Short mmCIF file of C-alpha atoms in Angstrom, two decimals:
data_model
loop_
_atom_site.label_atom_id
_atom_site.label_comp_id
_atom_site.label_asym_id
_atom_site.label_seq_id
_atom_site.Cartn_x
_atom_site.Cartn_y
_atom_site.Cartn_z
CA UNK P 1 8.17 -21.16 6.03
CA UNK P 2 11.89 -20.59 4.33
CA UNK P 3 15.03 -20.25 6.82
CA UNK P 4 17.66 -18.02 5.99
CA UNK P 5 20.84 -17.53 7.45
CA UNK P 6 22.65 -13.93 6.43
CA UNK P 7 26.08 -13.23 7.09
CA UNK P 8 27.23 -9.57 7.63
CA UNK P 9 23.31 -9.01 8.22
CA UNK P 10 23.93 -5.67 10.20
CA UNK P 11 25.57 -4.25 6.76
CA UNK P 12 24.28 -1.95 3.99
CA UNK P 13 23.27 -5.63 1.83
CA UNK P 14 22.58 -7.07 4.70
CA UNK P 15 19.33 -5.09 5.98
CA UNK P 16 18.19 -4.40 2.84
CA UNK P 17 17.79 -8.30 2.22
CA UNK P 18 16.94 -9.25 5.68
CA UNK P 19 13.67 -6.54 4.66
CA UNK P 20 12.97 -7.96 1.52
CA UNK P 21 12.85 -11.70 3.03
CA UNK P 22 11.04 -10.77 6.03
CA UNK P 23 8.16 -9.40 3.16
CA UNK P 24 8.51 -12.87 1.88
CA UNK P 25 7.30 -14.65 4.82
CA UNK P 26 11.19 -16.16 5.67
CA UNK P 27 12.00 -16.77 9.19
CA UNK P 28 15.53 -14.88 9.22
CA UNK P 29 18.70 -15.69 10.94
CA UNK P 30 21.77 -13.07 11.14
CA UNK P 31 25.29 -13.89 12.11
CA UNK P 32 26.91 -10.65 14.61
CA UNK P 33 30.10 -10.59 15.86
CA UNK P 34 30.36 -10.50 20.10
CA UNK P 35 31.59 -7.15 20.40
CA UNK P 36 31.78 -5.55 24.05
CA UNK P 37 29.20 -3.02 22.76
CA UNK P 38 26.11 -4.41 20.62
CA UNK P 39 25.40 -3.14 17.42
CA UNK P 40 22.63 -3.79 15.35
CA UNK P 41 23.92 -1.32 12.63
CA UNK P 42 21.18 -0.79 9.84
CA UNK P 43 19.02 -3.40 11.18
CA UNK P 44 18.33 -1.97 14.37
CA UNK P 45 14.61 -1.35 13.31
CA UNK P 46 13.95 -4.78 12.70
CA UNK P 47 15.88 -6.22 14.85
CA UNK P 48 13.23 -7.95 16.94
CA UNK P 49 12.15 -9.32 13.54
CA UNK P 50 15.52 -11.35 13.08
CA UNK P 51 16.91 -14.46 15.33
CA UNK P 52 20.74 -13.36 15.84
CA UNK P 53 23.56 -15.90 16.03
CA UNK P 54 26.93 -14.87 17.59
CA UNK P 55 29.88 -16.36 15.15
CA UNK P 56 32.63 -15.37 13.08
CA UNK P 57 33.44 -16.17 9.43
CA UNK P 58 37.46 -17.61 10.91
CA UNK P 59 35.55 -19.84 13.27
CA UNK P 60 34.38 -22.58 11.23
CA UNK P 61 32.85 -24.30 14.89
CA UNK P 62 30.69 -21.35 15.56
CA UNK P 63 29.19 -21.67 11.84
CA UNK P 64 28.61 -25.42 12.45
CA UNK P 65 26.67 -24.15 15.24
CA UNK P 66 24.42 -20.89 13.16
CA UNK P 67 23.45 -24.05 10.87
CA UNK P 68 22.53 -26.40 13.38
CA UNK P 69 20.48 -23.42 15.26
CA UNK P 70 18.49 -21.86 11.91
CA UNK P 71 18.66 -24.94 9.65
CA UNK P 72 18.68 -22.11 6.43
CA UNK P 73 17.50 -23.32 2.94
CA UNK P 74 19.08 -20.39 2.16
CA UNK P 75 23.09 -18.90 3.09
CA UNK P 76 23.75 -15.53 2.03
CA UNK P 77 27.87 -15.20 2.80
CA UNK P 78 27.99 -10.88 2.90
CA UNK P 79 30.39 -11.19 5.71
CA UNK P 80 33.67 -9.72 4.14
CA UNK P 81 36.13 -6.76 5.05
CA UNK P 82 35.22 -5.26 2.23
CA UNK P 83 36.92 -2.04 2.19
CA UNK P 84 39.48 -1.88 -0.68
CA UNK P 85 41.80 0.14 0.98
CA UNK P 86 42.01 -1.42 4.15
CA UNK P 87 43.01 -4.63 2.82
CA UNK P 88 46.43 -3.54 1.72
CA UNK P 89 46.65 -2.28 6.04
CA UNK P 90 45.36 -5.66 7.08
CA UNK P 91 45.76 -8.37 4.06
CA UNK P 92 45.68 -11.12 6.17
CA UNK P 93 42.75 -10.17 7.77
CA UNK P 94 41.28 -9.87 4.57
CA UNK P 95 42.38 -13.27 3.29
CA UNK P 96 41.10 -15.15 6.83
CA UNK P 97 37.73 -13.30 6.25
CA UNK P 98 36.42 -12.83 2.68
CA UNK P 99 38.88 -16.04 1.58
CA UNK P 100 39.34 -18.88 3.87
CA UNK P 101 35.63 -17.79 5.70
CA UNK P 102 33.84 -18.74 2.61
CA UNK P 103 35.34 -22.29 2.98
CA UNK P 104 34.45 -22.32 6.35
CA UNK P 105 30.64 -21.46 5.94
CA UNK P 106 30.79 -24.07 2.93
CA UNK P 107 31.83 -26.72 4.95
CA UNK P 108 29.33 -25.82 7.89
CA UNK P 109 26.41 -26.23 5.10
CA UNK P 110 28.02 -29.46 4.01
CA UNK P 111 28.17 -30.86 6.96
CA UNK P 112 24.96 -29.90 8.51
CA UNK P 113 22.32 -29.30 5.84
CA UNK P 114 24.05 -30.21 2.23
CA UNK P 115 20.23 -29.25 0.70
CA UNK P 116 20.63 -25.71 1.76
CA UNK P 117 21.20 -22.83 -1.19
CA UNK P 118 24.64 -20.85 -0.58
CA UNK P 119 24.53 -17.44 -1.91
CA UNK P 120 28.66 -16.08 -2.37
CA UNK P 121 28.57 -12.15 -2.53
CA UNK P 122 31.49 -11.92 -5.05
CA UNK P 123 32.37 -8.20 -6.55
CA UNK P 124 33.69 -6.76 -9.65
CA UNK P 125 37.15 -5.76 -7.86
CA UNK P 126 37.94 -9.51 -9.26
CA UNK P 127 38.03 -7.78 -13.13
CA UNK P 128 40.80 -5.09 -11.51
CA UNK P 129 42.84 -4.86 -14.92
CA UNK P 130 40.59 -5.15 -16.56
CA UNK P 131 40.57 -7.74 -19.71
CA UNK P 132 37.34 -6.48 -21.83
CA UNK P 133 34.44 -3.65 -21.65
CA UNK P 134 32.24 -4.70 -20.59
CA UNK P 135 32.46 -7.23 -18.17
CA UNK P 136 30.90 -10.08 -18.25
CA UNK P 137 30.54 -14.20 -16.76
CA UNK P 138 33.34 -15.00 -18.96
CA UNK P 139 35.74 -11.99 -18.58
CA UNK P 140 39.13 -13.68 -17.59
CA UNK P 141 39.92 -12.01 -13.52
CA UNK P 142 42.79 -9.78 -12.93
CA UNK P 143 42.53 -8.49 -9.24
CA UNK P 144 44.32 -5.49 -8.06
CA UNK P 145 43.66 -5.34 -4.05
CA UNK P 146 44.49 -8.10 -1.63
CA UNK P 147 40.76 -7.50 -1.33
CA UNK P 148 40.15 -8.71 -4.89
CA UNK P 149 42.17 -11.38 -4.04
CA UNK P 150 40.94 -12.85 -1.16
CA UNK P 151 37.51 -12.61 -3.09
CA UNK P 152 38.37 -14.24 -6.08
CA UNK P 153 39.24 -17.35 -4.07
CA UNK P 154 35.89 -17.53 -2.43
CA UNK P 155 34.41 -16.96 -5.76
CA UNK P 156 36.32 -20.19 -7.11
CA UNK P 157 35.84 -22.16 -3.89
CA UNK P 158 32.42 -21.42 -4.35
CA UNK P 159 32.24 -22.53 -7.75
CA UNK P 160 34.55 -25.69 -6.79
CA UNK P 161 31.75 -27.27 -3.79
CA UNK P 162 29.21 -26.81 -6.57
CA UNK P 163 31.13 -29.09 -9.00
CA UNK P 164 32.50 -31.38 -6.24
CA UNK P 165 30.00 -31.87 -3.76
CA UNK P 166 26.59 -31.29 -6.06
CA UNK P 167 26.11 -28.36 -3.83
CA UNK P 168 23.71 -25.40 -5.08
CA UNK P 169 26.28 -22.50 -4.12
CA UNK P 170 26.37 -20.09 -6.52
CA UNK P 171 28.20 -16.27 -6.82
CA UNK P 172 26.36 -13.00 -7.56
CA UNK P 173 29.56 -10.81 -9.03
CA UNK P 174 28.15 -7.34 -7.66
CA UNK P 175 28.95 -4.27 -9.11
CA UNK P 176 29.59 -1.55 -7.04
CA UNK P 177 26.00 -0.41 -5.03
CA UNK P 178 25.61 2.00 -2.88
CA UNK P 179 22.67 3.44 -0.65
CA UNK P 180 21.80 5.72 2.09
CA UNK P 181 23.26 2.99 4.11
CA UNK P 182 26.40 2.91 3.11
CA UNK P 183 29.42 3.41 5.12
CA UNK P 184 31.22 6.59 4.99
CA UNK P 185 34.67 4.99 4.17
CA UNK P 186 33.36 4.15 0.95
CA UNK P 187 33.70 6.86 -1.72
CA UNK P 188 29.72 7.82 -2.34
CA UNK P 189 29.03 8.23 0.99
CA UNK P 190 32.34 10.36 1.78
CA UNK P 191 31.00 12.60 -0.98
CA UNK P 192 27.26 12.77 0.31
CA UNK P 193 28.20 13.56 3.46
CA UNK P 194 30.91 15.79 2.65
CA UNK P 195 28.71 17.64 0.30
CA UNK P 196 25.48 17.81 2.55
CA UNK P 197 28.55 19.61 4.87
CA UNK P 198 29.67 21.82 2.92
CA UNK P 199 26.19 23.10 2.12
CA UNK P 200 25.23 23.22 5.35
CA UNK P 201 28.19 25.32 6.51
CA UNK P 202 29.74 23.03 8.74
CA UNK P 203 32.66 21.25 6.45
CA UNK P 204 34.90 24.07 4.55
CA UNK P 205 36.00 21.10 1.59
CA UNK P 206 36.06 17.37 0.43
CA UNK P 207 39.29 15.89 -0.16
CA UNK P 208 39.62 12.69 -3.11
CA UNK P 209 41.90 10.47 -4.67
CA UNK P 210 41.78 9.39 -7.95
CA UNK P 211 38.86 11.32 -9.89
CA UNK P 212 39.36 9.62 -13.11
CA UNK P 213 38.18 6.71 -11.33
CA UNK P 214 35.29 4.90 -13.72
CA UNK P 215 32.76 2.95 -11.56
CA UNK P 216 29.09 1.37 -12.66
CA UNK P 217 27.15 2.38 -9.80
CA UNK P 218 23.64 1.33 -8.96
CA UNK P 219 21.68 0.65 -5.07
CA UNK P 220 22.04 -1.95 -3.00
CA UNK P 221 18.02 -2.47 -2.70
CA UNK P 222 18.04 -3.59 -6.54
CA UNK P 223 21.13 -5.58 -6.11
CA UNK P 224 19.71 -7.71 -3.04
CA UNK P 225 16.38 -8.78 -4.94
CA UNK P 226 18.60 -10.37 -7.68
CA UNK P 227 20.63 -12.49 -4.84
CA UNK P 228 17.27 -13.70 -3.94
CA UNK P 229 16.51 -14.40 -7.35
CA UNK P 230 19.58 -16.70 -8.03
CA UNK P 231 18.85 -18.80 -5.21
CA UNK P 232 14.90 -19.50 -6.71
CA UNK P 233 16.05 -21.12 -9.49
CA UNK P 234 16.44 -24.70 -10.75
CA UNK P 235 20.15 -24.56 -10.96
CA UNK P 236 22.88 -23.15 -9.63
CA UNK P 237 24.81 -20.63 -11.45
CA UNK P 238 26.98 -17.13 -11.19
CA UNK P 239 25.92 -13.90 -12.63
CA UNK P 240 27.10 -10.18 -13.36
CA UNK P 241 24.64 -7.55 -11.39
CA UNK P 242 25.44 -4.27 -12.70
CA UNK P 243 23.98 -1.06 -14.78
CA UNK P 244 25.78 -1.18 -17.83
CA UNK P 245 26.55 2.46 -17.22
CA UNK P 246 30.05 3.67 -15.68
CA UNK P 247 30.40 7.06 -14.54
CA UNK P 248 34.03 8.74 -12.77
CA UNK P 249 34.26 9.60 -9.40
CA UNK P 250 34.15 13.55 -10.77
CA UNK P 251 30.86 12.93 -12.23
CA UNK P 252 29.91 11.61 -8.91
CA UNK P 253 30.73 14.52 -7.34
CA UNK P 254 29.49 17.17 -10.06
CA UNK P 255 25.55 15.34 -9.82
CA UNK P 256 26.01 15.34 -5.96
CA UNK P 257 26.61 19.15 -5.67
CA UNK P 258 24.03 19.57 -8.28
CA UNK P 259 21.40 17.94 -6.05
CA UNK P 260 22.41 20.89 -3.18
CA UNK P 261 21.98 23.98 -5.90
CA UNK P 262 25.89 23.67 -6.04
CA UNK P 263 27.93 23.82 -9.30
CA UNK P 264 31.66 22.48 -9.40
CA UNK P 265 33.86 24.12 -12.19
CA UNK P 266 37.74 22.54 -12.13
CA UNK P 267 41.34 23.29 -12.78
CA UNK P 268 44.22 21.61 -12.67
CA UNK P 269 45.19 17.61 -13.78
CA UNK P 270 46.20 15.28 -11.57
CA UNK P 271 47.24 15.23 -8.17
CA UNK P 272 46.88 19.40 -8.46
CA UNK P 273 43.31 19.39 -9.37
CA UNK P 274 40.59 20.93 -7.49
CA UNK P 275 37.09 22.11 -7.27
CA UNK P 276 35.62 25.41 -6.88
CA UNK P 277 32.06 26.59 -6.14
CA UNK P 278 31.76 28.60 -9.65
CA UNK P 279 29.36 30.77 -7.45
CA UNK P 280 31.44 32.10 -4.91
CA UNK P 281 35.34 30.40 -6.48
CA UNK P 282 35.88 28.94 -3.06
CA UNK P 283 37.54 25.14 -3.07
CA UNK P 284 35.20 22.72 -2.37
CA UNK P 285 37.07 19.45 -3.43
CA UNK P 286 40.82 18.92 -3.40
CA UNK P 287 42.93 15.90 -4.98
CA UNK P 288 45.33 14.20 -1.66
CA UNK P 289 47.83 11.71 -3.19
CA UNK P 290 47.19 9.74 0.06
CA UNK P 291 44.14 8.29 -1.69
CA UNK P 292 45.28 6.83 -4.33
CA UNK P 293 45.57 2.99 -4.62
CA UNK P 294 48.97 1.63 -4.89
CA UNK P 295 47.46 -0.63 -8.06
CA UNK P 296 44.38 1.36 -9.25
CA UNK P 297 41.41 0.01 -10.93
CA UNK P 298 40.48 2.19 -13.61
CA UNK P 299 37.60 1.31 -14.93
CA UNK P 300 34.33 -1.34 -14.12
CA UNK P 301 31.57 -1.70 -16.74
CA UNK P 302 29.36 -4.70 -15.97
CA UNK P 303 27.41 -6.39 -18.83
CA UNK P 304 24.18 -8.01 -16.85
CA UNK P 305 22.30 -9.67 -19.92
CA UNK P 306 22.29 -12.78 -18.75
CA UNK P 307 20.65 -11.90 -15.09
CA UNK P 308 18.19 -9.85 -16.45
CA UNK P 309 17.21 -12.89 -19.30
CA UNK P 310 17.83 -16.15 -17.23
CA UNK P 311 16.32 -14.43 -13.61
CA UNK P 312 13.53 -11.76 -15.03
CA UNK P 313 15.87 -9.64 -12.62
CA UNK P 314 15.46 -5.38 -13.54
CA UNK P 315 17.11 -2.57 -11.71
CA UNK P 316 14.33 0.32 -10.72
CA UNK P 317 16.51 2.98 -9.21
CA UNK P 318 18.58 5.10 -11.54
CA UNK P 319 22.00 6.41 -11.21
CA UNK P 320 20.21 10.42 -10.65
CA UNK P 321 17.54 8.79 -8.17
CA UNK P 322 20.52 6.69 -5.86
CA UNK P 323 22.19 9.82 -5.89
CA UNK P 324 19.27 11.90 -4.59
CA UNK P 325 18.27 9.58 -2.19
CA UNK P 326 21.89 9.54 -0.74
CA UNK P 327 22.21 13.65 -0.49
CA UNK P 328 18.38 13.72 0.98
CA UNK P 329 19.59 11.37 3.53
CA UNK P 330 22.62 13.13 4.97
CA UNK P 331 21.53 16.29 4.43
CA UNK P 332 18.73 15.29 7.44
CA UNK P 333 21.36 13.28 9.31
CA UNK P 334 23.76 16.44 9.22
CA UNK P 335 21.12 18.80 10.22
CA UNK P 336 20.21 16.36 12.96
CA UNK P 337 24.17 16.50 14.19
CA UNK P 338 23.68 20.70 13.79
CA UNK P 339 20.29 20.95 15.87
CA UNK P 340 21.27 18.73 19.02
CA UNK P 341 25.08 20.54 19.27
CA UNK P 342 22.95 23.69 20.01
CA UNK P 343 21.30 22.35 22.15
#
C-alpha cells in the first residue's frame, strides 16, 4: 500500500485528490494548520478516512516531522495562499508560503525519504504577460502578482532539486479549475453564488472587475487525476494541464445566468458597464474599479499536448457541464441558507 502526504488537503484540489487516492487503495496523510477552531473544510466527509498531521509550509521542523510520521512515496505541495489578490495585501506572506515553503517541504523529503515523488502545484499566473498563445512547457514566464511570483520560484526550485539532487519532483502548471468546491473569493464561485442569489430573490446584483478578463477554465476533479498521473511515470517531468479553450469573465457570467432561465443584455465599456436582466431591465451585474488588478493578466490559453500524449491524461467535464454543476450546487446551498432563516 502507497503513502501519500497532501499539503493544503482540506482545499478544493486537495479533497478531490485525497478521494481519488483513497479509490486507489493509498493510505493518505494531510497536513492542517492548528487553528483554535478545527476545520476539515471539503474533506470533512472523509475525514476519518485520512491520517492528519499538524504543520505549516514556514516550519520546515514540523515537515521533517509529517515525513518521518507518513513516510509518503508520494508529496503533493497544494499548500499555497493562492488568492491573486490577496497577495499584493500580504506579499510576504505569500512569498514565505507558496515560495520559500516549497524549499522547505523539499528539503524535509531530502532529508527523510529522498525516494519519495514530490508533486509542485505550479499555475498559469507564472505566463502573466503573456509571451505566446497558447501556452505551453516552453513559454518564457512573465508573472504579474506577487502571487505569480512567489510561485514561479517554487516552480524553479522544484525543477532545481530534480537536477541537483536526482530527486523525482516534478511541477503540474495548472490552469485555472474550478468546482463546486471552490472558494467564494475566487471569481466562479462569486458569480455562482451571486447568481443562484439573485434568482432566488435574496441578492439584488453581482458586482466585477475586469470582464474582459480571458481565462481557460476547466474542474478541479480532471485536473487532480493528471497530478496523479505525473507522479506514475518513469521520469520526472513538468506539464501544462489546461482546456485549450479561454473564455472572458462576461461569458462566464452570460452561461451562468443562462443555467437559472436568466438572460444578461449589456451597456456601457469599461469601468461603466453593467448588466441587465433583458426580462425585467433591472441591473444584475455592475463593473467596481476596486476589482481590478493593479497589473492585470489578460489573457491564459494553455496548450496541454504533451500531458494528454506523454500521460494518456483526458479532461471529461466540459466548460457548460463545470458550470452547471457549480449553479446546481449553490442554488441548493442558498436555498438551504433561505429555509433554516425561517425557521
Amino acid at each position: 500500500m502507497k503513502h501519500a502526504l497532501i499539503t493544503g488537503v482540506t482545499g478544493q484540489d486537495g479533497s478531490y485528490l485525497a478521494e481519488l487516492l483513497l479509490e486507489k487503495g493509498y493510505e493518505v496523510y494531510g497536513i492542517m494548520r492548528r487553528k483554535s477552531v478545527v476545520d476539515y473544510g471539503n474533506v470533512e466527509h472523509i475525514k476519518d478516512k485520512i491520517h492528519f498531521i499538524y504543520a505549516d509550509m514556514t516550519d520546515i521542523t514540523s515537515l521533517v516531522h509529517a515525513m518521518q510520521v507518513s513516510q509518503a512515496d508520494e508529496v503533493y505541495n497544494l499548500a499555497a495562499q493562492s488568492f491573486v489578490g490577496t497577495s499584493w495585501e500580504q506579499p510576504l506572506a505569500t512569498a514565505d508560503i507558496d515560495a520559500i515553503g516549497v524549499t522547505n517541504m523539499l528539503e524535509a523529503i531530502r532529508m527523510v525519504k529522498p525516494t519519495a515523488r514530490f508533486y509542485q502545484a505550479s499555475t498559469s499566473e507564472m505566463f502573466g504577460l503573456v509571451q505566446a498563445i497558447p501556452q505551453c512547457e516552453t513559454t518564457p514566464f512573465y508573472p504579474r502578482s506577487p502571487y505569480g511570483v512567489a510561485k514561479l520560484y517554487g516552480h524553479w526550485i522544484t525543477k532545481n532539486y530534480r537536477e541537483s539532487y536526482d530527486l523525482y519532483a516534478c511541477s503540474g502548471i495548472l490552469f485555472n479549475h474550478e468546482s463546486e468546491r471552490r472558494g467564494k473569493e475566487f471569481v466562479t464561485r462569486k458569480i455562482t453564488d451571486a447568481v443562484a442569489r439573485i434568482k432566488l430573490g435574496v441578492q439584488d446584483h453581482l458586482e466585477l472587475g475586469n470582464m474582459d478578463s480571458k481565462r481557460d477554465w476547466g474542474h478541479s476533479k480532471d485536473y487532480v487525476k493528471a497530478m496523479w498521473l505525473m507522479l506514475q511515470q518513469d521520469e520526472a517531468d513538468d506539464y501544462v494541464i489546461a482546456t485549450n479553450e479561454t473564455r472572458t469573465v462576461r461569458e462566464f457570467v452570460e452561461i451562468a445566468f443562462s443555467h437559472v432561465g436568466i438572460e444578461v443584455e449589456w451597456s456601457g465599456t469599461g469601468v461603466d458597464e453593467v448588466g441587465r436582466d433583458k426580462a425585467t431591465g433591472k441591473i444584475i451585474v455592475k463593473v467596481n474599479p476596486k476589482f481590478f488588478r493593479p497589473a492585470e493578466v489578460d489573457i491564459l490559453l494553455g496548450n496541454p499536448a504533451k500531458a494528454e500524449a506523454k500521460l494518456g491524461w483526458v479532461r471529461e467535464i466540459p466548460f457548460s457541464e463545470l458550470v452547471k454543476r457549480m449553479i446546481e450546487n449553490d442554488m441548493k446551498l442558498v436555498e438551504k441558507e433561505i429555509k433554516i432563516s425561517q425557521l
